[in-house]
Amino acid sequence: MGLEEKLPSGFALTTVEKLVGYMRKNSLWPATFGLACCAIEMMAVTTGRYDLARFGMEVFRGSPRQADLMIVAGRVSNKMAPVLRQVYDQMSDPKWVIAMGACASSGGMFNNYAIVQGVDHVVPVDIYLPGCPPRPEMLMDAIIKLHEEIKGAKLGINRAKIIKEVEAAALAAKPTIELKGLLA
């Protein structure tokens, strides 16, 4: 007598990790962190045309303690970087970050002393979303890819994510601006 004969029809077998990953991916709560023009495209995703609510993300949380996904939309200045890190530290674990737009991903066209050249110098980034500004469809695609990453992770413990956090902590310890030669 095989296993399929013992179980009633419709009964599914899975591991606890897969079940938790499935539930976690369908209940992401994004934090509100729009800094520039990309924030308008991020807001457009919540409208009826794109309907982010079908993924269980209809409300952007005002408090970082209620959020587990940070969408950094726009350029991050050196003055805003500590605030960004503080909001990230206050978010519940496990947490994920999407760098939305060229400015958040690499500094974009702002290659100067005032703008952080990539938000990954401040927080670990899970998905980089290119574009200036990226379309709402692109953000939806990034969220779907993040869902697949979360579903595949074991209880939120992802080796690549741990490495990113260690690297981000090491980068946070270094000064962002080298003053050698500027004061001579």
PDB file of N, CA, C and O in Angstrom, residues 77-103:
ATOM      1  N   SER A  77      21.127  61.060  -0.290  1.00  0.00           N
ATOM      2  CA  SER A  77      22.192  62.003   0.028  1.00  0.00           C
ATOM      3  C   SER A  77      22.961  61.505   1.253  1.00  0.00           C
ATOM      4  O   SER A  77      22.488  60.639   1.997  1.00  0.00           O
ATOM      5  N   ASN A  78      24.147  62.062   1.448  1.00  0.00           N
ATOM      6  CA  ASN A  78      24.945  61.671   2.614  1.00  0.00           C
ATOM      7  C   ASN A  78      24.253  62.056   3.924  1.00  0.00           C
ATOM      8  O   ASN A  78      24.445  61.402   4.945  1.00  0.00           O
ATOM      9  N   LYS A  79      23.431  63.108   3.896  1.00  0.00           N
ATOM     10  CA  LYS A  79      22.684  63.486   5.095  1.00  0.00           C
ATOM     11  C   LYS A  79      21.546  62.518   5.376  1.00  0.00           C
ATOM     12  O   LYS A  79      21.157  62.318   6.519  1.00  0.00           O
ATOM     13  N   MET A  80      20.992  61.914   4.316  1.00  0.00           N
ATOM     14  CA  MET A  80      19.866  61.000   4.482  1.00  0.00           C
ATOM     15  C   MET A  80      20.325  59.578   4.791  1.00  0.00           C
ATOM     16  O   MET A  80      19.547  58.774   5.321  1.00  0.00           O
ATOM     17  N   ALA A  81      21.576  59.239   4.509  1.00  0.00           N
ATOM     18  CA  ALA A  81      22.074  57.870   4.696  1.00  0.00           C
ATOM     19  C   ALA A  81      21.923  57.364   6.133  1.00  0.00           C
ATOM     20  O   ALA A  81      21.465  56.226   6.332  1.00  0.00           O
ATOM     21  N   PRO A  82      22.263  58.144   7.164  1.00  0.00           N
ATOM     22  CA  PRO A  82      22.055  57.630   8.531  1.00  0.00           C
ATOM     23  C   PRO A  82      20.578  57.387   8.867  1.00  0.00           C
ATOM     24  O   PRO A  82      20.251  56.437   9.588  1.00  0.00           O
ATOM     25  N   VAL A  83      19.688  58.208   8.321  1.00  0.00           N
ATOM     26  CA  VAL A  83      18.255  58.022   8.543  1.00  0.00           C
ATOM     27  C   VAL A  83      17.788  56.741   7.863  1.00  0.00           C
ATOM     28  O   VAL A  83      17.030  55.955   8.446  1.00  0.00           O
ATOM     29  N   LEU A  84      18.270  56.512   6.644  1.00  0.00           N
ATOM     30  CA  LEU A  84      17.944  55.287   5.925  1.00  0.00           C
ATOM     31  C   LEU A  84      18.390  54.064   6.706  1.00  0.00           C
ATOM     32  O   LEU A  84      17.644  53.097   6.861  1.00  0.00           O
ATOM     33  N   ARG A  85      19.610  54.118   7.241  1.00  0.00           N
ATOM     34  CA  ARG A  85      20.122  52.991   8.024  1.00  0.00           C
ATOM     35  C   ARG A  85      19.304  52.780   9.297  1.00  0.00           C
ATOM     36  O   ARG A  85      19.047  51.653   9.700  1.00  0.00           O
ATOM     37  N   GLN A  86      18.898  53.875   9.946  1.00  0.00           N
ATOM     38  CA  GLN A  86      18.104  53.763  11.168  1.00  0.00           C
ATOM     39  C   GLN A  86      16.745  53.122  10.876  1.00  0.00           C
ATOM     40  O   GLN A  86      16.292  52.263  11.630  1.00  0.00           O
ATOM     41  N   VAL A  87      16.117  53.522   9.794  1.00  0.00           N
ATOM     42  CA  VAL A  87      14.834  52.927   9.415  1.00  0.00           C
ATOM     43  C   VAL A  87      15.026  51.443   9.118  1.00  0.00           C
ATOM     44  O   VAL A  87      14.233  50.602   9.543  1.00  0.00           O
ATOM     45  N   TYR A  88      16.104  51.095   8.403  1.00  0.00           N
ATOM     46  CA  TYR A  88      16.391  49.688   8.097  1.00  0.00           C
ATOM     47  C   TYR A  88      16.614  48.881   9.372  1.00  0.00           C
ATOM     48  O   TYR A  88      16.101  47.771   9.502  1.00  0.00           O
ATOM     49  N   ASP A  89      17.352  49.427  10.321  1.00  0.00           N
ATOM     50  CA  ASP A  89      17.617  48.723  11.575  1.00  0.00           C
ATOM     51  C   ASP A  89      16.348  48.508  12.400  1.00  0.00           C
ATOM     52  O   ASP A  89      16.257  47.547  13.165  1.00  0.00           O
ATOM     53  N   GLN A  90      15.365  49.401  12.271  1.00  0.00           N
ATOM     54  CA  GLN A  90      14.124  49.282  13.031  1.00  0.00           C
ATOM     55  C   GLN A  90      13.113  48.333  12.396  1.00  0.00           C
ATOM     56  O   GLN A  90      12.125  47.980  13.027  1.00  0.00           O
ATOM     57  N   MET A  91      13.367  47.916  11.164  1.00  0.00           N
ATOM     58  CA  MET A  91      12.435  47.010  10.482  1.00  0.00           C
ATOM     59  C   MET A  91      12.505  45.611  11.100  1.00  0.00           C
ATOM     60  O   MET A  91      13.525  45.218  11.651  1.00  0.00           O
ATOM     61  N   SER A  92      11.401  44.884  10.992  1.00  0.00           N
ATOM     62  CA  SER A  92      11.350  43.537  11.562  1.00  0.00           C
ATOM     63  C   SER A  92      12.134  42.559  10.684  1.00  0.00           C
ATOM     64  O   SER A  92      12.244  42.735   9.486  1.00  0.00           O
ATOM     65  N   ASP A  93      12.668  41.527  11.320  1.00  0.00           N
ATOM     66  CA  ASP A  93      13.436  40.500  10.610  1.00  0.00           C
ATOM     67  C   ASP A  93      12.510  39.375  10.199  1.00  0.00           C
ATOM     68  O   ASP A  93      11.580  39.051  10.930  1.00  0.00           O
ATOM     69  N   PRO A  94      12.752  38.721   9.105  1.00  0.00           N
ATOM     70  CA  PRO A  94      13.712  39.041   8.053  1.00  0.00           C
ATOM     71  C   PRO A  94      13.238  40.237   7.242  1.00  0.00           C
ATOM     72  O   PRO A  94      12.042  40.500   7.155  1.00  0.00           O
ATOM     73  N   LYS A  95      14.183  40.948   6.657  1.00  0.00           N
ATOM     74  CA  LYS A  95      13.855  42.152   5.904  1.00  0.00           C
ATOM     75  C   LYS A  95      14.567  42.133   4.560  1.00  0.00           C
ATOM     76  O   LYS A  95      15.622  41.517   4.419  1.00  0.00           O
ATOM     77  N   TRP A  96      13.954  42.814   3.601  1.00  0.00           N
ATOM     78  CA  TRP A  96      14.478  42.840   2.244  1.00  0.00           C
ATOM     79  C   TRP A  96      14.503  44.271   1.745  1.00  0.00           C
ATOM     80  O   TRP A  96      13.750  45.120   2.211  1.00  0.00           O
ATOM     81  N   VAL A  97      15.399  44.528   0.760  1.00  0.00           N
ATOM     82  CA  VAL A  97      15.563  45.873   0.207  1.00  0.00           C
ATOM     83  C   VAL A  97      15.575  45.794  -1.309  1.00  0.00           C
ATOM     84  O   VAL A  97      16.268  44.951  -1.888  1.00  0.00           O
ATOM     85  N   ILE A  98      14.823  46.695  -1.946  1.00  0.00           N
ATOM     86  CA  ILE A  98      14.869  46.884  -3.393  1.00  0.00           C
ATOM     87  C   ILE A  98      15.411  48.289  -3.637  1.00  0.00           C
ATOM     88  O   ILE A  98      14.863  49.259  -3.108  1.00  0.00           O
ATOM     89  N   ALA A  99      16.496  48.392  -4.417  1.00  0.00           N
ATOM     90  CA  ALA A  99      17.040  49.687  -4.823  1.00  0.00           C
ATOM     91  C   ALA A  99      16.370  50.057  -6.139  1.00  0.00           C
ATOM     92  O   ALA A  99      16.639  49.456  -7.176  1.00  0.00           O
ATOM     93  N   MET A 100      15.479  51.032  -6.102  1.00  0.00           N
ATOM     94  CA  MET A 100      14.674  51.378  -7.269  1.00  0.00           C
ATOM     95  C   MET A 100      15.258  52.589  -7.977  1.00  0.00           C
ATOM     96  O   MET A 100      15.322  53.677  -7.412  1.00  0.00           O
ATOM     97  N   GLY A 101      15.689  52.397  -9.207  1.00  0.00           N
ATOM     98  CA  GLY A 101      16.193  53.483 -10.033  1.00  0.00           C
ATOM     99  C   GLY A 101      17.708  53.530 -10.080  1.00  0.00           C
ATOM    100  O   GLY A 101      18.406  52.929  -9.262  1.00  0.00           O
ATOM    101  N   ALA A 102      18.205  54.247 -11.072  1.00  0.00           N
ATOM    102  CA  ALA A 102      19.653  54.359 -11.266  1.00  0.00           C
ATOM    103  C   ALA A 102      20.323  55.087 -10.110  1.00  0.00           C
ATOM    104  O   ALA A 102      21.444  54.737  -9.723  1.00  0.00           O
ATOM    105  N   CYS A 103      19.657  56.072  -9.535  1.00  0.00           N
ATOM    106  CA  CYS A 103      20.261  56.840  -8.436  1.00  0.00           C
ATOM    107  C   CYS A 103      20.439  55.984  -7.180  1.00  0.00           C
ATOM    108  O   CYS A 103      21.467  56.049  -6.516  1.00  0.00           O
TER     109      CYS A 103
END
